[in-house]
Short mmCIF file of N, CA and C in Angstrom, two decimals:
data_model
loop_
_atom_site.label_atom_id
_atom_site.label_comp_id
_atom_site.label_asym_id
_atom_site.label_seq_id
_atom_site.Cartn_x
_atom_site.Cartn_y
_atom_site.Cartn_z
N UNK A 205 11.30 173.90 138.56
CA UNK A 205 11.99 174.03 139.90
C UNK A 205 11.34 174.99 140.79
N UNK A 206 10.09 175.05 140.81
CA UNK A 206 9.07 176.04 141.38
C UNK A 206 8.78 175.48 142.97
N UNK A 207 8.77 174.45 143.34
CA UNK A 207 8.23 173.92 144.70
C UNK A 207 9.27 173.51 145.45
N UNK A 208 9.21 173.96 146.81
CA UNK A 208 10.34 173.63 147.90
C UNK A 208 10.00 172.12 148.19
N UNK A 209 8.48 171.53 148.05
CA UNK A 209 8.21 170.32 148.64
C UNK A 209 7.42 169.38 147.45
N UNK A 210 8.07 168.17 147.45
CA UNK A 210 7.64 167.29 146.39
C UNK A 210 6.11 167.25 146.55
N UNK A 211 5.40 166.78 145.39
CA UNK A 211 3.89 166.78 145.38
C UNK A 211 3.63 165.09 145.70
N UNK A 212 4.87 164.55 145.50
CA UNK A 212 4.31 163.02 146.54
C UNK A 212 4.76 162.81 147.54
N UNK A 213 4.37 162.06 148.14
CA UNK A 213 4.85 161.62 149.42
C UNK A 213 5.59 160.29 149.54
N UNK A 214 6.30 160.02 150.49
CA UNK A 214 6.99 158.64 150.42
C UNK A 214 6.95 158.30 151.80
N UNK A 215 7.83 156.91 152.14
CA UNK A 215 7.72 156.40 153.29
C UNK A 215 8.48 157.26 154.69
N UNK A 216 9.31 158.25 153.92
CA UNK A 216 10.06 158.87 154.98
C UNK A 216 9.41 160.23 155.13
N UNK A 217 8.34 160.35 154.17
CA UNK A 217 7.60 161.71 154.45
C UNK A 217 7.95 162.54 152.74
N UNK A 218 7.57 163.67 152.81
CA UNK A 218 7.79 164.64 151.66
C UNK A 218 9.18 164.77 151.54
N UNK A 219 9.78 164.95 150.20
CA UNK A 219 11.06 165.21 149.65
C UNK A 219 11.10 166.95 149.52
N UNK A 220 11.92 167.19 150.25
CA UNK A 220 11.75 168.69 150.18
C UNK A 220 13.31 169.79 150.19
N UNK A 221 13.48 170.64 149.40
CA UNK A 221 14.45 171.44 149.55
C UNK A 221 15.39 171.55 150.71
N UNK A 222 16.64 171.23 150.67
CA UNK A 222 17.35 171.43 151.94
C UNK A 222 17.83 170.17 152.75
N UNK A 223 17.03 168.98 152.32
CA UNK A 223 17.03 167.73 153.17
C UNK A 223 18.55 167.29 152.70
N UNK A 224 18.96 166.53 153.44
CA UNK A 224 20.58 165.66 153.17
C UNK A 224 20.14 164.30 153.24
N UNK A 225 20.43 163.77 152.23
CA UNK A 225 20.27 162.02 151.92
C UNK A 225 21.46 161.43 151.78
N UNK A 226 21.41 160.15 152.12
CA UNK A 226 22.87 159.27 151.76
C UNK A 226 22.27 158.51 150.60
N UNK A 227 23.47 158.40 149.67
CA UNK A 227 22.97 157.59 148.48
C UNK A 227 23.47 156.29 148.93
N UNK A 228 22.56 155.10 148.92
CA UNK A 228 22.46 154.00 149.60
C UNK A 228 22.83 152.63 148.30
N UNK A 229 23.30 153.31 147.18
CA UNK A 229 23.45 152.44 145.96
C UNK A 229 24.91 151.63 146.58
N UNK A 230 24.85 150.43 145.96
CA UNK A 230 26.00 149.51 146.33
C UNK A 230 27.47 150.48 146.23
N UNK A 231 27.69 150.96 144.99
CA UNK A 231 28.87 151.56 144.52
C UNK A 231 28.86 152.78 145.37
N UNK A 232 28.04 153.43 145.93
CA UNK A 232 27.99 154.88 146.69
C UNK A 232 28.13 154.49 148.24
N UNK A 233 27.65 153.57 148.60
CA UNK A 233 27.76 153.33 150.29
C UNK A 233 29.31 153.39 150.91
N UNK A 234 30.30 153.02 150.31
CA UNK A 234 31.69 152.97 150.41
C UNK A 234 32.25 154.51 150.31
N UNK A 235 31.87 155.00 149.42
CA UNK A 235 32.03 156.50 148.94
C UNK A 235 31.42 157.57 149.81
N UNK A 236 30.47 156.96 150.84
CA UNK A 236 29.94 157.95 151.67
C UNK A 236 29.39 159.16 151.07
N UNK A 237 28.84 158.79 149.89
CA UNK A 237 28.16 160.03 149.15
C UNK A 237 26.99 160.54 149.76
N UNK A 238 26.65 161.64 150.05
CA UNK A 238 25.93 162.72 150.69
C UNK A 238 25.27 163.38 149.53
N UNK A 239 23.80 163.94 149.54
CA UNK A 239 23.45 164.65 148.57
C UNK A 239 22.38 165.68 149.58
N UNK A 240 22.49 166.63 148.94
CA UNK A 240 21.51 167.88 149.60
C UNK A 240 20.46 168.13 148.22
N UNK A 241 19.19 167.97 148.72
CA UNK A 241 17.99 168.47 147.43
C UNK A 241 18.13 170.07 147.55
N UNK A 242 18.41 170.70 146.19
CA UNK A 242 18.35 171.87 146.07
C UNK A 242 17.43 172.68 145.54
N UNK A 243 16.63 171.52 144.51
CA UNK A 243 15.38 172.16 143.82
C UNK A 243 14.93 170.75 143.19
N UNK A 244 13.46 171.16 143.33
CA UNK A 244 12.51 170.03 142.80
C UNK A 244 11.65 170.37 141.54
N UNK A 245 11.29 169.13 140.71
CA UNK A 245 10.16 169.28 139.76
C UNK A 245 8.94 168.57 140.12
N UNK A 246 8.16 168.37 139.52
CA UNK A 246 7.02 167.16 139.82
C UNK A 246 7.55 166.02 140.02
N UNK A 247 8.79 165.56 139.19
CA UNK A 247 9.03 164.11 139.23
C UNK A 247 10.67 164.01 139.74
N UNK A 248 11.30 164.90 139.79
CA UNK A 248 12.88 164.84 140.14
C UNK A 248 13.25 165.67 141.16
N UNK A 249 14.21 165.37 141.70
CA UNK A 249 15.08 166.29 142.86
C UNK A 249 16.50 166.47 142.35
N UNK A 250 16.79 167.67 142.14
CA UNK A 250 18.34 168.37 141.63
C UNK A 250 18.92 168.49 143.08
N UNK A 251 19.97 167.76 143.16
CA UNK A 251 20.92 167.58 144.33
C UNK A 251 22.20 168.13 144.05
N UNK A 252 22.74 168.37 145.13
CA UNK A 252 24.48 168.58 145.27
C UNK A 252 25.28 167.76 146.08
N UNK A 253 26.39 167.33 145.64
CA UNK A 253 27.06 166.23 146.37
C UNK A 253 27.66 167.36 147.74
N UNK A 254 27.24 166.82 148.69
CA UNK A 254 27.96 167.48 149.97
C UNK A 254 29.17 166.65 150.46
N UNK A 255 29.21 165.47 150.25
CA UNK A 255 30.39 164.57 150.73
C UNK A 255 30.37 163.24 149.65
N UNK A 256 31.61 163.19 149.29
CA UNK A 256 32.23 162.01 148.61
C UNK A 256 33.44 161.76 148.69
N UNK A 257 33.92 160.45 148.90
CA UNK A 257 35.24 160.30 149.20
C UNK A 257 36.03 160.09 147.63
N UNK A 258 35.32 160.28 146.99
CA UNK A 258 35.95 160.52 145.62
C UNK A 258 36.07 161.77 144.96
N UNK A 259 35.67 162.87 146.04
CA UNK A 259 36.20 164.01 145.49
C UNK A 259 35.15 164.97 144.75
N UNK A 260 33.89 164.38 144.40
CA UNK A 260 33.03 165.18 143.77
C UNK A 260 31.94 166.19 144.42
N UNK A 261 32.47 166.41 145.81
CA UNK A 261 31.70 167.37 146.72
C UNK A 261 31.60 168.88 146.14
N UNK A 262 30.61 169.31 146.01
CA UNK A 262 30.17 170.59 145.49
C UNK A 262 29.75 170.55 144.29
N UNK A 263 29.73 169.42 143.54
CA UNK A 263 29.28 169.10 142.21
C UNK A 263 27.84 169.05 141.99
N UNK A 264 27.43 169.09 141.22
CA UNK A 264 25.48 168.95 140.91
C UNK A 264 25.70 167.13 140.45
N UNK A 265 24.64 166.45 141.15
CA UNK A 265 24.63 165.21 140.79
C UNK A 265 23.18 165.16 139.75
N UNK A 266 23.44 164.25 138.76
CA UNK A 266 22.33 164.02 137.93
C UNK A 266 20.99 164.09 138.77
N UNK A 267 19.54 164.67 138.26
CA UNK A 267 18.51 164.51 138.70
C UNK A 267 18.05 163.07 139.23
N UNK A 268 17.44 163.10 140.41
CA UNK A 268 17.15 162.12 140.95
C UNK A 268 15.47 161.62 141.02
N UNK A 269 14.82 160.84 140.45
CA UNK A 269 13.34 160.79 140.61
C UNK A 269 12.96 160.43 141.95
N UNK A 270 11.86 161.21 142.33
CA UNK A 270 11.51 161.20 143.56
C UNK A 270 10.97 160.01 144.05
N UNK A 271 10.64 159.31 143.22
CA UNK A 271 9.94 157.88 143.84
C UNK A 271 11.22 157.08 144.33
N UNK A 272 12.46 157.50 143.95
CA UNK A 272 13.63 156.48 144.45
C UNK A 272 13.58 156.91 145.85
N UNK A 273 13.52 157.72 146.55
CA UNK A 273 13.61 158.37 147.79
C UNK A 273 12.67 157.74 148.56
N UNK A 274 11.48 157.09 148.28
CA UNK A 274 10.76 156.35 149.18
C UNK A 274 11.09 154.69 149.01
N UNK A 275 12.17 154.48 148.32
CA UNK A 275 12.95 153.14 148.47
C UNK A 275 14.15 152.85 149.36
N UNK A 276 14.95 151.70 149.16
CA UNK A 276 16.10 151.93 150.14
C UNK A 276 17.26 152.46 149.32
N UNK A 277 17.05 153.06 148.29
CA UNK A 277 18.41 153.52 147.29
C UNK A 277 18.71 155.04 148.23
N UNK A 278 18.01 155.69 148.99
CA UNK A 278 18.51 156.63 149.97
C UNK A 278 17.98 156.51 151.19
N UNK A 279 18.59 157.22 151.81
CA UNK A 279 18.53 157.08 153.38
C UNK A 279 18.46 158.53 153.90
N UNK A 280 17.32 159.15 154.64
CA UNK A 280 17.30 160.52 155.07
C UNK A 280 18.38 160.48 156.13
N UNK A 281 19.20 161.65 156.04
CA UNK A 281 20.18 162.13 157.15
C UNK A 281 19.71 163.28 157.94
N UNK A 282 19.32 164.25 157.38
CA UNK A 282 18.88 165.35 157.83
C UNK A 282 17.75 166.07 157.20
N UNK A 283 16.75 166.29 157.93
CA UNK A 283 15.47 166.89 157.48
C UNK A 283 15.65 168.47 157.56
N UNK A 284 15.12 169.30 156.99
CA UNK A 284 15.38 170.80 156.67
C UNK A 284 14.49 171.26 157.88
N UNK A 285 15.25 172.38 158.21
CA UNK A 285 14.95 173.25 159.23
C UNK A 285 14.12 174.33 158.67
N UNK A 286 12.72 174.74 158.93
CA UNK A 286 11.90 175.70 158.27
C UNK A 286 12.37 177.12 158.77
N UNK A 287 13.58 177.71 158.45
CA UNK A 287 13.88 179.02 159.03
C UNK A 287 14.45 179.90 157.89
N UNK A 288 14.81 180.95 158.02
CA UNK A 288 15.41 181.77 157.05
C UNK A 288 16.90 181.35 156.83
N UNK A 289 17.63 180.91 157.97
CA UNK A 289 18.93 180.20 157.56
C UNK A 289 19.13 179.38 156.91
N UNK A 290 18.30 178.54 156.84
CA UNK A 290 18.19 177.32 156.16
C UNK A 290 18.07 177.42 154.46
N UNK A 291 17.16 178.45 154.32
CA UNK A 291 16.85 179.27 152.94
C UNK A 291 18.09 179.88 152.43
N UNK A 292 18.69 180.64 153.21
CA UNK A 292 19.92 181.27 152.76
C UNK A 292 21.01 180.20 152.52
N UNK A 293 21.21 179.29 153.31
CA UNK A 293 22.30 178.20 153.24
C UNK A 293 21.98 177.41 151.67
N UNK A 294 20.79 177.37 151.54
CA UNK A 294 20.31 176.36 150.07
C UNK A 294 20.59 177.37 149.09
N UNK A 295 20.28 178.68 149.18
CA UNK A 295 20.82 179.69 148.04
C UNK A 295 22.08 179.71 147.80
N UNK A 296 23.23 179.68 148.83
CA UNK A 296 24.43 179.96 148.72
C UNK A 296 25.04 178.46 148.03
N UNK A 297 24.32 177.24 148.62
CA UNK A 297 25.00 176.06 148.21
C UNK A 297 24.61 175.81 146.41
N UNK A 298 23.29 176.47 146.35
CA UNK A 298 23.03 176.29 144.78
C UNK A 298 23.92 177.03 143.82
N UNK A 299 24.21 178.18 144.37
CA UNK A 299 25.20 178.90 143.57
C UNK A 299 26.28 178.47 143.42
N UNK A 300 26.92 177.93 144.57
CA UNK A 300 28.13 177.01 144.27
C UNK A 300 27.93 175.69 143.46
N UNK A 301 26.93 175.18 143.31
CA UNK A 301 26.95 174.20 142.55
C UNK A 301 27.18 174.53 140.93
N UNK A 302 26.48 175.61 140.64
CA UNK A 302 26.98 176.24 139.71
C UNK A 302 28.26 176.22 138.84
N UNK A 303 29.28 176.25 139.73
CA UNK A 303 30.81 176.44 139.55
C UNK A 303 31.01 174.89 139.05
N UNK A 304 31.06 174.50 137.79
CA UNK A 304 31.46 173.18 137.23
C UNK A 304 32.94 173.28 136.67
N UNK A 305 33.39 172.36 136.41
CA UNK A 305 34.45 171.87 135.72
C UNK A 305 35.28 170.62 136.46
N UNK A 306 36.60 170.28 135.98
CA UNK A 306 37.17 169.40 136.56
C UNK A 306 37.74 169.53 137.92
N UNK A 307 38.20 170.67 138.03
CA UNK A 307 38.65 171.18 139.20
C UNK A 307 38.35 172.65 139.54
N UNK A 308 37.40 172.92 139.96
CA UNK A 308 36.95 174.46 140.15
C UNK A 308 37.93 174.83 141.37
N UNK A 309 38.25 176.14 141.02
CA UNK A 309 38.85 176.75 142.03
C UNK A 309 38.37 177.31 143.23
N UNK A 310 39.11 177.69 144.46
CA UNK A 310 38.29 178.25 145.78
C UNK A 310 37.93 179.67 144.93
N UNK A 311 38.59 180.30 144.11
CA UNK A 311 38.40 181.73 143.94
C UNK A 311 36.91 181.70 143.30
N UNK A 312 36.46 180.55 142.35
CA UNK A 312 35.35 180.33 141.62
C UNK A 312 34.39 180.30 142.43
N UNK A 313 34.36 179.63 143.75
CA UNK A 313 33.55 179.31 144.79
C UNK A 313 33.17 180.45 145.43
N UNK A 314 34.42 181.21 145.80
CA UNK A 314 34.07 182.46 146.59
C UNK A 314 33.35 183.63 145.76
N UNK A 315 33.64 183.72 144.52
CA UNK A 315 32.82 184.53 143.53
C UNK A 315 31.20 184.12 143.57
N UNK A 316 31.09 182.91 143.35
CA UNK A 316 29.65 182.51 143.47
C UNK A 316 28.94 182.84 144.83
N UNK A 317 29.91 182.50 145.92
CA UNK A 317 29.27 183.03 147.50
C UNK A 317 28.95 184.58 147.10
N UNK A 318 29.94 185.30 146.89
CA UNK A 318 29.83 186.97 146.89
C UNK A 318 28.74 187.30 145.76
N UNK A 319 28.56 186.86 144.58
CA UNK A 319 27.58 187.20 143.77
C UNK A 319 26.05 186.86 144.69
N UNK A 320 25.76 185.88 145.33
CA UNK A 320 24.64 185.40 146.50
C UNK A 320 24.62 186.85 147.45
N UNK A 321 25.65 187.24 147.86
CA UNK A 321 25.73 187.89 149.09
C UNK A 321 25.28 189.13 148.71
N UNK A 322 25.71 189.68 147.16
CA UNK A 322 25.68 190.89 146.69
C UNK A 322 23.83 190.72 146.14
N UNK A 323 23.36 189.87 145.75
CA UNK A 323 21.87 189.62 145.58
C UNK A 323 21.03 189.80 146.97
N UNK A 324 21.53 189.30 147.94
CA UNK A 324 20.76 189.54 149.28
C UNK A 324 20.93 190.62 149.74
N UNK A 325 22.16 191.30 149.55
CA UNK A 325 22.17 192.97 150.13
C UNK A 325 21.08 193.64 149.23
N UNK A 326 21.01 193.70 147.92
CA UNK A 326 20.14 194.42 146.90
C UNK A 326 18.85 194.19 147.57
N UNK A 327 18.37 192.83 147.61
CA UNK A 327 17.16 192.68 148.15
C UNK A 327 16.70 193.15 149.43
N UNK A 328 17.50 193.30 150.20
CA UNK A 328 17.26 193.93 151.64
C UNK A 328 16.97 195.23 151.78
N UNK A 329 17.97 195.84 150.59
CA UNK A 329 17.75 197.48 150.36
C UNK A 329 16.60 197.83 149.86
N UNK A 330 15.97 196.81 149.01
CA UNK A 330 14.70 197.23 148.46
C UNK A 330 13.50 197.00 149.34
N UNK A 331 13.72 196.04 150.58
CA UNK A 331 12.40 196.00 151.26
C UNK A 331 12.60 196.98 152.37
N UNK A 332 13.56 197.73 152.41
CA UNK A 332 13.70 198.63 153.74
C UNK A 332 13.64 199.88 153.00
N UNK A 333 13.71 200.24 151.83
CA UNK A 333 13.63 201.42 151.21
C UNK A 333 12.66 201.50 150.50
#
């Protein structure tokens, strides 16, 4: 999970960390399942569910083969904006996806966000000092 851009291109362009995709599988269209790419390998995208009528939002989806993004299996909803805010959002979102279980509590999500905030504060202090 080192690159933020996939090594292969598709009909819609490169798969990149931060993109938002709609899952167009027949069983997912009615659920309106929307996935955000949070990490990439050479062959797969790791995604988090941002929206799903069945309540799986906030959970990590199984890794998706990059080649599937070039098919009708997915539809690009939102491309990334290459700025610091998008990178921060992706970092917070990735931390929140690590909160797993059948029913994670708001406190667990808040603790994940607090941990990222503390890391960012420490990083900022190191760059200034």
